[in-house]
Amino acid sequence: GWDVTREMLTFVPGIVRGQAFALQCFTNPGDRVIVMTPVYHPFFLVTQRMKREVVYSPLDLKDGQYQIDFERFRKDIQGCKVLILCNPHNPGGRVWTVDELRRIADICTESHTFVISDEIHADLTLPPYKHHPFATVSGAAAQNSLTFMAPSKTFNMPGLGSSYAIILNEDIRHRFQEFMEAGEFSEGHMLAYIGAAAAYMHGEEWLEQLLDYIKGNIDFTENYLREHIPGIGMIRPQASYLIYLDCRGLGLTQEELVRLFVDQAHLALNDGTMFGEPGKGFMRLNIGCPRSVLEQALKQLETAVADK
């Protein structure tokens, strides 16, 4: 748990918008903003549209999971005003450890880099893994960060636009709140508040059942690929309902890979390159669906791969 008081919270009408507001508040056009790729694409798209310079620091894929090369990250972050962190990671589904988050915090403190931590998938962390909010891992992290959270992914309610920022540093919090209030962005509609409260207060049993079902879908996908489509592997997610499919074993170009999924398998997955250059050879699959739908999709993919 995280002992958060009401005073630490600021309403935002969606996390992507919140990131845009935070960049406006804490950076200027031309400032450098670093992201760890592959990563959720609005991190760099919003940054680019706001005329900030994006610095791409690639993650390493080792032993079936994404890892941070801290020596490279330390070099890449020099001169960067902000790090946008994905915790847990999307699309890789990685749950960062306390040690990893502390090392990130220490490096960001040394380089005078402010951390915006997107933790929208936190509640979907799968046992036995444990989510650690970035701001809780050290004093340095607490005083040099802004954390975004929301019930939208957890309870499938993004349409309500109910998100919030948690800021422990009072000076930073007041600065962000003043910015939000100046543009009248700090208040949501009534359903945003009521829906979030209802989900958090009464959704625990449903969430526990959901996590069990997601784990079952992950197991099903992993077994199906191994038995029927050995040319495609997967990064087993430690959080969320998104699976990053490793299709490099098919030997296709990215254009050919997309055509295989869309034109032959008739599946609308996310092209891995939308998450950055390291996404070549990958596709992102959403398994947050009935198992019958997932099974049908995998059968269509199996047929398409066999016929290629």
XYZ file of C-alpha atoms in Angstrom:
308
model
C 0.000 0.000 0.000
C 0.865 3.652 -0.365
C -0.229 6.100 2.321
C -1.486 8.988 0.192
C -3.408 11.962 1.557
C -6.038 13.940 -0.319
C -3.705 16.947 -0.395
C -1.202 15.017 -2.517
C -3.743 14.431 -5.296
C -4.466 16.543 -8.355
C -7.212 15.550 -10.796
C -6.209 15.263 -14.465
C -8.568 14.507 -17.392
C -6.576 11.508 -18.651
C -2.942 10.534 -18.169
C -1.727 11.397 -21.676
C -3.199 14.860 -21.238
C -1.673 14.961 -17.790
C 1.749 14.248 -19.259
C 1.252 17.077 -21.737
C 0.273 19.425 -18.909
C 3.306 18.338 -16.862
C 5.647 18.951 -19.799
C 4.155 22.402 -20.255
C 4.522 23.103 -16.557
C 8.049 21.825 -15.965
C 9.819 22.198 -19.331
C 10.254 24.664 -22.163
C 10.308 24.166 -25.949
C 13.655 22.710 -26.943
C 14.231 20.933 -23.624
C 15.313 17.295 -23.801
C 12.952 14.567 -22.571
C 14.149 10.966 -22.286
C 12.097 7.781 -22.754
C 13.068 4.101 -22.586
C 12.109 2.313 -25.792
C 10.149 0.348 -26.776
C 7.546 2.335 -24.885
C 3.940 3.542 -25.041
C 4.012 5.808 -28.086
C 2.274 8.935 -26.695
C 5.330 9.391 -24.461
C 7.376 10.557 -27.429
C 4.586 11.695 -29.769
C 3.186 14.215 -27.271
C 6.704 15.355 -26.436
C 7.511 15.942 -30.108
C 4.278 17.818 -30.758
C 5.087 20.115 -27.872
C 8.424 20.987 -29.502
C 10.566 19.223 -26.913
C 13.508 17.082 -28.036
C 13.022 13.349 -27.456
C 16.005 11.264 -26.355
C 15.535 7.530 -26.933
C 17.311 5.203 -24.501
C 16.726 1.602 -25.633
C 16.073 -1.214 -23.196
C 17.869 -4.543 -23.559
C 15.883 -7.745 -24.090
C 17.633 -10.394 -22.001
C 16.367 -13.750 -20.777
C 12.889 -13.013 -22.062
C 12.436 -9.682 -20.254
C 13.409 -6.060 -20.809
C 16.317 -4.794 -18.733
C 17.845 -1.359 -18.225
C 21.470 -0.889 -19.274
C 22.238 1.602 -16.524
C 25.595 2.684 -17.906
C 23.991 3.576 -21.229
C 21.033 5.188 -19.467
C 23.391 7.321 -17.379
C 25.031 8.603 -20.567
C 21.779 9.095 -22.459
C 20.133 11.129 -19.703
C 22.763 13.845 -19.550
C 21.165 17.206 -20.315
C 17.614 15.837 -20.122
C 15.087 17.896 -18.197
C 12.539 15.080 -17.750
C 12.334 11.282 -17.792
C 8.930 9.821 -18.642
C 8.951 6.436 -16.926
C 6.515 3.598 -17.631
C 6.028 1.653 -14.377
C 4.936 -1.112 -15.022
C 6.343 -1.063 -18.519
C 4.198 -1.020 -21.651
C 4.496 -2.857 -24.071
C 6.868 -5.242 -22.319
C 4.802 -5.805 -19.187
C 7.885 -5.524 -16.992
C 7.440 -4.738 -13.278
C 10.507 -2.782 -12.213
C 12.148 -3.834 -8.942
C 12.857 -1.547 -5.992
C 16.569 -1.704 -6.767
C 16.025 -0.713 -10.403
C 13.754 2.178 -9.441
C 16.229 3.411 -6.824
C 19.025 3.383 -9.378
C 16.828 5.368 -11.764
C 16.077 7.850 -8.957
C 19.758 8.249 -8.081
C 20.775 8.830 -11.694
C 17.959 11.347 -12.190
C 18.977 13.211 -9.040
C 22.587 13.375 -10.231
C 21.553 14.642 -13.672
C 18.879 17.049 -12.317
C 16.204 15.218 -14.301
C 12.589 15.336 -13.125
C 10.635 12.057 -13.303
C 7.093 11.715 -14.635
C 6.025 8.166 -13.753
C 3.049 6.683 -15.612
C 1.692 3.923 -13.363
C -1.663 3.308 -15.028
C -1.084 -0.478 -15.169
C -0.078 -0.731 -11.487
C -3.258 -2.430 -10.260
C -2.868 -5.080 -12.960
C 0.418 -6.383 -11.560
C 0.216 -10.170 -11.630
C 1.178 -12.372 -8.650
C 3.830 -13.087 -7.464
C 5.161 -9.739 -8.696
C 4.646 -6.580 -6.657
C 4.280 -3.061 -7.984
C 6.413 -0.388 -6.332
C 5.327 3.227 -6.902
C 8.391 5.159 -8.022
C 7.900 7.880 -5.410
C 8.055 5.343 -2.553
C 11.440 3.752 -3.219
C 13.632 6.527 -1.786
C 13.621 10.073 -0.502
C 15.216 11.203 -3.747
C 12.424 9.610 -5.752
C 9.732 11.130 -3.535
C 11.056 14.675 -3.882
C 11.818 14.590 -7.606
C 8.780 13.026 -9.245
C 5.156 13.176 -10.267
C 3.143 9.948 -10.447
C 0.114 9.452 -12.673
C -2.480 6.792 -11.842
C -6.046 6.018 -12.913
C -8.773 3.380 -12.583
C -9.253 3.299 -16.351
C -7.092 0.288 -17.310
C -7.921 -1.651 -14.161
C -11.687 -1.358 -14.419
C -12.071 -0.720 -18.178
C -13.464 2.787 -17.750
C -11.240 5.141 -19.793
C -14.271 6.975 -21.151
C -14.804 8.647 -17.784
C -11.509 10.535 -18.078
C -10.774 10.007 -14.393
C -7.051 10.203 -13.642
C -4.907 11.848 -11.009
C -1.399 12.971 -10.188
C 0.277 12.145 -6.885
C 3.013 14.622 -5.952
C 4.814 14.399 -2.608
C 7.043 17.466 -3.005
C 4.899 20.408 -1.858
C 6.602 23.031 -4.040
C 6.263 20.892 -7.163
C 2.675 20.008 -6.269
C 1.651 23.647 -5.783
C 3.307 24.591 -9.059
C 1.436 21.872 -10.949
C -1.869 22.607 -9.230
C -1.589 26.308 -10.051
C -0.913 25.438 -13.684
C -3.935 23.121 -13.828
C -6.208 25.612 -12.090
C -5.115 28.456 -14.363
C -6.395 26.552 -17.387
C -9.405 25.151 -15.513
C -8.132 21.611 -16.086
C -8.201 20.548 -12.433
C -11.860 19.569 -12.121
C -13.615 16.596 -13.692
C -17.252 15.887 -14.363
C -19.312 14.225 -11.649
C -19.264 10.751 -13.226
C -15.456 10.784 -13.243
C -15.401 11.112 -9.465
C -18.323 8.786 -8.745
C -17.088 6.098 -11.136
C -13.567 6.115 -9.729
C -14.805 5.999 -6.140
C -17.187 3.130 -6.887
C -14.477 1.121 -8.645
C -11.894 1.585 -5.911
C -14.333 0.999 -3.044
C -16.259 -1.967 -4.440
C -14.118 -3.524 -7.195
C -11.589 -5.590 -5.243
C -13.282 -8.979 -5.647
C -13.860 -8.336 -9.357
C -10.207 -7.312 -9.795
C -8.942 -10.473 -8.108
C -11.048 -12.570 -10.479
C -9.829 -10.502 -13.425
C -6.174 -11.053 -12.550
C -6.751 -14.812 -12.364
C -8.434 -14.749 -15.771
C -5.651 -12.663 -17.314
C -3.048 -15.094 -15.985
C -5.043 -17.931 -17.538
C -5.085 -16.128 -20.881
C -1.332 -15.558 -20.672
C -0.744 -19.253 -19.971
C -3.080 -20.209 -22.816
C -1.283 -17.909 -25.270
C 2.154 -19.115 -24.222
C 1.189 -22.771 -24.601
C -0.602 -22.218 -27.919
C 2.362 -20.419 -29.461
C 4.795 -23.077 -28.277
C 2.682 -25.945 -29.611
C 1.221 -24.464 -32.801
C 3.197 -21.363 -33.871
C 6.817 -21.957 -32.790
C 8.040 -19.165 -35.068
C 6.434 -16.613 -32.739
C 7.541 -16.163 -29.152
C 6.296 -13.816 -26.461
C 7.538 -11.686 -23.622
C 5.580 -12.980 -20.661
C 4.034 -9.928 -18.976
C 4.486 -9.418 -15.259
C 1.640 -6.898 -15.343
C -1.372 -6.053 -17.494
C -3.241 -7.777 -20.317
C -0.865 -6.857 -23.139
C 1.514 -9.416 -24.638
C 4.450 -8.358 -26.785
C 4.801 -11.008 -29.482
C 8.318 -11.677 -30.742
C 7.849 -12.479 -34.430
C 11.478 -12.154 -35.506
C 11.683 -15.911 -35.980
C 9.354 -15.641 -38.991
C 12.074 -13.861 -40.966
C 9.738 -11.156 -42.305
C 10.232 -7.450 -42.782
C 8.016 -5.266 -40.610
C 5.829 -4.429 -43.600
C 5.435 -8.130 -44.414
C 4.701 -8.877 -40.764
C 1.921 -6.295 -40.594
C 0.412 -7.653 -43.825
C 0.510 -11.170 -42.376
C -1.462 -10.114 -39.311
C -3.884 -7.730 -41.014
C -4.460 -9.140 -44.500
C -4.003 -12.856 -43.873
C -4.825 -13.441 -40.199
C -7.372 -10.584 -40.154
C -6.140 -9.388 -36.767
C -5.795 -5.743 -35.765
C -2.789 -5.830 -33.442
C -0.421 -2.968 -32.652
C 2.621 -2.748 -34.913
C 5.686 -3.017 -32.683
C 7.414 -0.105 -34.396
C 4.784 2.290 -33.044
C 6.610 1.894 -29.719
C 9.954 2.899 -31.203
C 12.765 1.522 -33.329
C 13.408 -1.521 -31.057
C 9.880 -2.710 -31.878
C 10.861 -4.103 -35.273
C 9.795 -7.728 -35.485
C 7.218 -7.376 -32.711
C 3.429 -7.048 -32.487
C 1.376 -6.211 -29.384
C -1.577 -8.465 -28.539
C -4.394 -7.494 -26.166
C -5.585 -10.584 -24.283
C -8.130 -8.732 -22.146
C -10.990 -10.650 -23.735
C -12.943 -13.915 -23.392
C -10.706 -16.941 -23.930
C -12.886 -18.063 -26.814
C -12.067 -14.836 -28.662
C -8.369 -15.239 -27.890
C -8.398 -18.845 -29.104
C -10.079 -17.859 -32.368
C -7.497 -15.117 -32.930
C -4.607 -17.509 -32.350
C -6.147 -20.066 -34.714
C -6.383 -17.395 -37.416
C -2.755 -16.479 -36.792
C -1.706 -20.132 -36.940
C -3.387 -20.544 -40.325
C -1.822 -17.366 -41.694
C 1.678 -18.366 -40.585
C 1.279 -21.860 -42.041
C 0.209 -20.399 -45.396
C 2.865 -17.688 -45.671
